[in-house]
């Protein structure tokens, strides 16, 4: 009986401390893994972008144009410095895994000499930005050098996210593997719909902390504009491997299989806004959020547990990146 209880206790602890990111909730879009055994034991860390949703807003107008509903949801309880720290810790873990495996990390000064980056600008991470994805804090590891093609007046860089020209960079660097990551954390989704018959408009917000398959942000036209911007979540290693043309011999690529839920971080809430031609229901505005030199009244606030947010976000990010790096190291045959 005692042994049975011990086994049960161990089983419960295993579930409680189970991984958030596993092979079951990541899609493996890789090919050519076996060919990596012939790759140089080097890697260039090209991109390391981690985005944390801070605010979400949307609007919906009825078909007849008589009603319009707006909703803005903001997260409170987490400092931007914590987000940067999580990113820095994950980067340090990744670097340690690679160096412990005897893999040389090629410097940005070498990448700067390539034809690929001849007309690009080099910048250094460590300065969280709210301009990359509207509603998100975008981070790059402190001290990490990255390249961008252009920067607009708001500080948004262009050409600094995962693109399909990476095999060319791999070739220019001496045909070595190249690592890239663009991972987002999202705490709320907002949906809207309208009725042609009643000319009413509804908005619904659902709080659910997750790594989404695709991060949804607002476009440059503003939080309550109708257009959205998307950012695909993925982490990968690309190796040209001497292949002719624009392709690559090997790509190890992993992306969320749907959403990856991270429970126990946010208070559980659902929000609704309803506007009809003869009536409306709107909540009291709960505060003001500042985003990229703009003010936005927040109709709803969601509290995050600071300790749980830091611990579980760090765990999920580390597990995601480890999946990619561990498989890369194993494929090299070290």
Coordinates of C-alpha atoms in Angstrom, one line a residue:
X1 CA 0.0 0.0 0.0
X2 CA 2.8 2.3 0.9
X3 CA 4.6 1.7 -2.4
X4 CA 1.3 2.4 -4.2
X5 CA 0.9 5.7 -2.5
X6 CA 4.5 6.7 -3.3
X7 CA 4.0 5.8 -7.0
X8 CA 0.8 7.8 -7.1
X9 CA 2.5 10.8 -5.4
X10 CA 5.4 10.6 -7.9
X11 CA 2.8 10.5 -10.8
X12 CA 1.0 13.6 -9.5
X13 CA 4.3 15.5 -9.1
X14 CA 5.3 14.6 -12.6
X15 CA 2.0 16.0 -14.0
X16 CA 2.3 19.1 -11.8
X17 CA 5.8 19.8 -13.0
X18 CA 5.3 18.6 -16.5
X19 CA 6.7 20.3 -19.5
X20 CA 4.6 23.1 -21.2
X21 CA 6.3 22.7 -24.6
X22 CA 6.7 19.2 -25.9
X23 CA 6.9 17.3 -29.2
X24 CA 3.1 16.8 -28.9
X25 CA 2.3 20.5 -29.2
X26 CA 5.0 21.5 -31.6
X27 CA 4.8 20.9 -35.3
X28 CA 8.0 19.5 -36.8
X29 CA 8.4 21.0 -40.2
X30 CA 12.0 19.8 -40.6
X31 CA 13.7 18.0 -43.5
X32 CA 17.2 16.9 -44.2
X33 CA 18.2 16.3 -40.6
X34 CA 20.5 13.4 -41.4
X35 CA 22.5 15.6 -43.8
X36 CA 23.6 17.8 -40.9
X37 CA 26.2 15.2 -39.9
X38 CA 28.3 16.7 -42.7
X39 CA 27.8 20.3 -41.6
X40 CA 30.6 22.4 -40.0
X41 CA 30.4 22.5 -36.2
X42 CA 29.6 26.1 -36.3
X43 CA 26.4 28.2 -36.2
X44 CA 25.4 31.8 -36.7
X45 CA 22.7 33.2 -34.4
X46 CA 20.9 35.5 -36.8
X47 CA 17.6 36.3 -35.1
X48 CA 16.3 36.0 -31.6
X49 CA 13.0 37.9 -31.3
X50 CA 10.7 37.3 -28.4
X51 CA 7.4 39.2 -28.2
X52 CA 5.1 39.6 -25.2
X53 CA 1.6 40.9 -25.6
X54 CA 0.8 43.8 -23.3
X55 CA -2.4 45.1 -24.8
X56 CA -5.0 44.1 -27.3
X57 CA -7.7 46.2 -28.9
X58 CA -10.2 45.9 -31.7
X59 CA -13.4 47.4 -33.1
X60 CA -16.3 46.2 -35.1
X61 CA -19.0 48.1 -37.0
X62 CA -22.4 46.8 -38.0
X63 CA -23.3 46.2 -41.6
X64 CA -25.7 49.1 -41.6
X65 CA -23.2 51.4 -40.0
X66 CA -25.4 52.5 -37.1
X67 CA -23.4 50.8 -34.4
X68 CA -19.7 50.4 -33.5
X69 CA -18.2 48.4 -30.6
X70 CA -14.7 48.8 -29.3
X71 CA -12.8 46.8 -26.8
X72 CA -9.3 47.3 -25.3
X73 CA -7.7 44.8 -22.8
X74 CA -4.5 45.5 -21.0
X75 CA -2.3 43.3 -18.9
X76 CA -1.1 44.6 -15.5
X77 CA 1.4 43.3 -12.9
X78 CA 4.4 42.7 -15.1
X79 CA 7.3 45.1 -15.7
X80 CA 8.9 45.3 -19.1
X81 CA 12.3 44.6 -17.4
X82 CA 11.0 41.1 -16.5
X83 CA 10.2 40.4 -20.1
X84 CA 13.7 41.4 -21.1
X85 CA 15.2 39.3 -18.3
X86 CA 13.3 36.2 -19.6
X87 CA 14.7 36.8 -23.1
X88 CA 18.2 37.2 -21.8
X89 CA 18.0 34.1 -19.7
X90 CA 16.7 32.0 -22.6
X91 CA 19.5 33.3 -24.8
X92 CA 22.2 32.5 -22.2
X93 CA 20.8 28.9 -21.9
X94 CA 20.9 28.5 -25.7
X95 CA 24.5 29.8 -26.0
X96 CA 25.6 27.4 -23.1
X97 CA 24.0 24.4 -24.8
X98 CA 25.8 25.1 -28.1
X99 CA 29.2 25.9 -26.5
X100 CA 29.0 22.9 -24.2
X101 CA 28.5 20.8 -27.3
X102 CA 31.7 22.2 -28.8
X103 CA 29.9 24.2 -31.5
X104 CA 31.5 27.5 -32.5
X105 CA 29.2 30.5 -32.5
X106 CA 30.2 32.8 -35.4
X107 CA 30.2 36.5 -34.5
X108 CA 28.2 39.3 -36.0
X109 CA 31.4 40.9 -37.3
X110 CA 31.8 38.0 -39.7
X111 CA 28.2 38.3 -40.8
X112 CA 28.7 42.1 -41.4
X113 CA 31.3 41.2 -44.0
X114 CA 28.9 39.2 -46.2
X115 CA 27.3 40.4 -49.4
X116 CA 24.0 39.4 -47.8
X117 CA 24.2 42.1 -45.1
X118 CA 26.2 44.7 -47.2
X119 CA 23.4 47.3 -47.2
X120 CA 21.9 46.5 -43.8
X121 CA 22.4 48.3 -40.4
X122 CA 23.7 46.5 -37.3
X123 CA 22.0 47.1 -34.0
X124 CA 22.3 45.7 -30.5
X125 CA 19.5 44.1 -28.4
X126 CA 18.6 44.9 -24.8
X127 CA 16.1 47.8 -25.5
X128 CA 12.5 46.5 -25.5
X129 CA 10.4 48.0 -28.3
X130 CA 6.7 48.6 -28.6
X131 CA 7.0 49.5 -32.2
X132 CA 7.6 46.1 -33.8
X133 CA 4.1 44.6 -33.2
X134 CA 1.5 47.0 -32.0
X135 CA 0.3 45.7 -28.6
X136 CA 3.4 43.7 -27.9
X137 CA 6.7 44.3 -26.2
X138 CA 9.4 43.0 -28.6
X139 CA 12.7 42.0 -27.1
X140 CA 16.1 41.0 -28.4
X141 CA 18.8 39.6 -25.9
X142 CA 21.0 42.2 -24.3
X143 CA 24.3 42.4 -26.1
X144 CA 23.0 40.4 -29.1
X145 CA 23.8 42.0 -32.5
X146 CA 21.2 41.9 -35.2
X147 CA 20.7 43.5 -38.6
X148 CA 17.8 45.4 -40.1
X149 CA 17.1 46.8 -43.5
X150 CA 15.1 49.9 -42.6
X151 CA 13.6 51.7 -39.6
X152 CA 10.6 53.9 -39.7
X153 CA 10.0 57.1 -37.7
X154 CA 8.3 55.1 -35.0
X155 CA 11.3 52.8 -34.5
X156 CA 9.8 49.8 -36.3
X157 CA 12.5 47.8 -38.1
X158 CA 11.9 46.1 -41.4
X159 CA 13.7 43.0 -42.7
X160 CA 14.6 41.7 -39.2
X161 CA 12.2 38.8 -39.0
X162 CA 12.4 35.2 -40.4
X163 CA 12.5 35.3 -44.2
X164 CA 13.0 32.8 -47.0
X165 CA 16.5 34.2 -48.0
X166 CA 18.3 32.6 -45.1
X167 CA 19.9 29.9 -47.2
X168 CA 21.8 32.7 -49.0
X169 CA 23.1 33.9 -45.7
X170 CA 24.2 30.4 -44.8
X171 CA 26.1 30.2 -48.0
X172 CA 27.7 33.7 -47.6
X173 CA 28.9 32.7 -44.1
X174 CA 30.9 29.8 -45.5
X175 CA 28.0 27.3 -45.7
X176 CA 27.3 27.0 -42.0
X177 CA 24.0 26.5 -40.2
X178 CA 22.0 29.6 -39.2
X179 CA 19.7 29.9 -36.2
X180 CA 16.5 32.0 -36.1
X181 CA 13.7 32.4 -33.6
X182 CA 10.6 34.6 -33.5
X183 CA 8.4 33.5 -30.6
X184 CA 5.4 35.3 -29.1
X185 CA 3.4 35.1 -25.9
X186 CA -0.3 36.2 -26.0
X187 CA -2.7 36.6 -23.1
X188 CA -6.0 37.6 -24.7
X189 CA -7.9 37.2 -28.0
X190 CA -10.7 39.5 -29.1
X191 CA -13.4 38.7 -31.6
X192 CA -16.1 40.8 -33.1
X193 CA -19.2 40.3 -35.1
X194 CA -22.3 42.2 -36.2
X195 CA -25.8 41.4 -37.3
X196 CA -27.3 42.6 -40.6
X197 CA -30.8 42.1 -39.3
X198 CA -30.6 44.0 -36.0
X199 CA -27.7 46.2 -36.9
X200 CA -26.1 45.4 -33.6
X201 CA -22.4 44.9 -32.9
X202 CA -20.8 42.5 -30.4
X203 CA -17.2 42.2 -29.1
X204 CA -15.9 39.3 -27.0
X205 CA -12.5 38.9 -25.3
X206 CA -11.2 35.7 -23.8
X207 CA -8.1 35.6 -21.5
X208 CA -5.9 32.6 -22.2
X209 CA -2.1 32.8 -21.8
X210 CA -0.4 30.9 -24.6
X211 CA 2.2 30.7 -27.3
X212 CA 0.0 31.1 -30.4
X213 CA 0.6 29.6 -33.8
X214 CA 0.5 33.1 -35.2
X215 CA 0.6 36.3 -33.1
X216 CA -2.2 38.8 -33.9
X217 CA -1.3 42.5 -33.6
X218 CA -2.9 45.7 -34.8
X219 CA -1.5 47.4 -38.0
X220 CA 0.2 50.7 -38.2
X221 CA -3.2 52.5 -38.7
X222 CA -3.8 52.2 -34.9
X223 CA -5.2 49.9 -32.2
X224 CA -8.9 50.5 -33.1
X225 CA -8.3 50.4 -36.8
X226 CA -9.8 47.5 -38.9
X227 CA -6.5 46.0 -40.1
X228 CA -4.3 43.5 -38.4
X229 CA -0.7 42.4 -38.6
X230 CA 0.4 38.8 -38.0
X231 CA 3.7 37.4 -36.9
X232 CA 4.4 33.7 -37.4
X233 CA 5.8 31.9 -34.4
X234 CA 8.8 29.6 -35.3
X235 CA 12.3 28.6 -34.3
X236 CA 14.6 27.0 -36.8
X237 CA 18.1 26.1 -38.0
X238 CA 18.8 26.6 -41.8
X239 CA 21.8 25.0 -43.6
X240 CA 22.4 25.6 -47.3
X241 CA 24.6 22.5 -47.5
X242 CA 25.9 23.2 -51.0
X243 CA 22.5 23.0 -52.6
X244 CA 22.1 24.8 -55.9
X245 CA 19.5 27.5 -56.3
X246 CA 17.7 29.3 -53.5
X247 CA 16.8 26.3 -51.3
X248 CA 18.6 24.6 -48.4
X249 CA 19.7 21.0 -47.8
X250 CA 18.5 21.1 -44.2
X251 CA 15.9 23.0 -42.3
X252 CA 15.1 22.1 -38.7
X253 CA 11.9 24.1 -38.0
X254 CA 9.4 23.9 -35.2
X255 CA 6.2 25.9 -34.7
X256 CA 3.2 25.6 -32.4
X257 CA 0.6 23.0 -33.3
X258 CA -2.3 25.3 -32.7
X259 CA -1.9 27.1 -29.4
X260 CA 0.4 26.1 -26.5
X261 CA -1.5 26.9 -23.3
X262 CA 0.3 28.1 -20.3
X263 CA -2.1 27.8 -17.3
X264 CA -2.0 29.4 -13.9
X265 CA -0.6 32.8 -15.0
X266 CA -3.5 35.1 -15.7
X267 CA -6.8 35.6 -13.9
X268 CA -9.5 33.8 -15.8
X269 CA -11.9 36.3 -17.4
X270 CA -14.2 36.8 -20.3
X271 CA -15.4 40.2 -21.6
X272 CA -18.3 41.3 -23.7
X273 CA -19.3 44.6 -25.4
X274 CA -22.7 44.9 -27.0
X275 CA -24.0 47.9 -29.0
X276 CA -27.5 48.0 -30.6
X277 CA -29.2 51.0 -32.3
X278 CA -31.4 51.5 -29.2
X279 CA -29.2 50.3 -26.4
X280 CA -25.6 49.6 -25.5
X281 CA -23.6 47.9 -22.8
X282 CA -20.0 49.0 -22.2
X283 CA -17.8 48.5 -19.1
X284 CA -16.3 51.4 -17.2
X285 CA -12.9 52.3 -18.5
X286 CA -10.3 50.9 -16.2
X287 CA -7.2 52.9 -17.0
X288 CA -4.9 54.3 -19.6
X289 CA -2.1 52.3 -21.3
X290 CA 0.8 54.0 -23.0
X291 CA 2.0 52.4 -26.2
X292 CA 4.6 53.9 -28.5
X293 CA 3.9 57.5 -27.6
X294 CA 0.1 57.0 -27.9
X295 CA -2.6 56.8 -25.3
X296 CA -5.3 54.2 -25.4
X297 CA -8.1 53.9 -22.8
X298 CA -8.3 50.3 -21.6
X299 CA -11.9 49.1 -21.1
X300 CA -10.7 45.9 -19.3
X301 CA -7.6 45.0 -17.2
X302 CA -6.2 41.5 -16.6
X303 CA -3.9 40.8 -13.7
X304 CA -1.0 38.5 -14.1
X305 CA 0.6 36.7 -11.2
X306 CA 4.2 38.1 -11.3
X307 CA 5.9 35.0 -10.0
X308 CA 3.9 32.6 -12.2
X309 CA 4.4 34.8 -15.2
X310 CA 8.1 34.9 -14.9
X311 CA 8.6 31.2 -14.0
X312 CA 6.2 29.7 -16.6
X313 CA 7.1 32.0 -19.4
X314 CA 10.8 31.3 -18.8
X315 CA 10.1 27.5 -18.7
X316 CA 8.0 27.5 -21.9
X317 CA 10.6 29.6 -23.8
X318 CA 13.5 27.5 -22.6
X319 CA 11.7 24.3 -23.5
X320 CA 10.8 25.5 -27.0
X321 CA 14.3 26.6 -27.8
X322 CA 15.8 23.5 -26.2
X323 CA 13.7 21.3 -28.6
X324 CA 15.3 23.0 -31.6
X325 CA 18.9 23.2 -30.3
X326 CA 19.0 19.7 -28.8
X327 CA 17.8 18.2 -32.1
X328 CA 20.4 20.3 -33.9
X329 CA 23.2 19.1 -31.7
X330 CA 22.0 15.5 -32.0
X331 CA 21.8 15.8 -35.8
X332 CA 25.4 17.0 -36.0
X333 CA 26.5 13.7 -34.4
X334 CA 28.2 15.2 -31.4

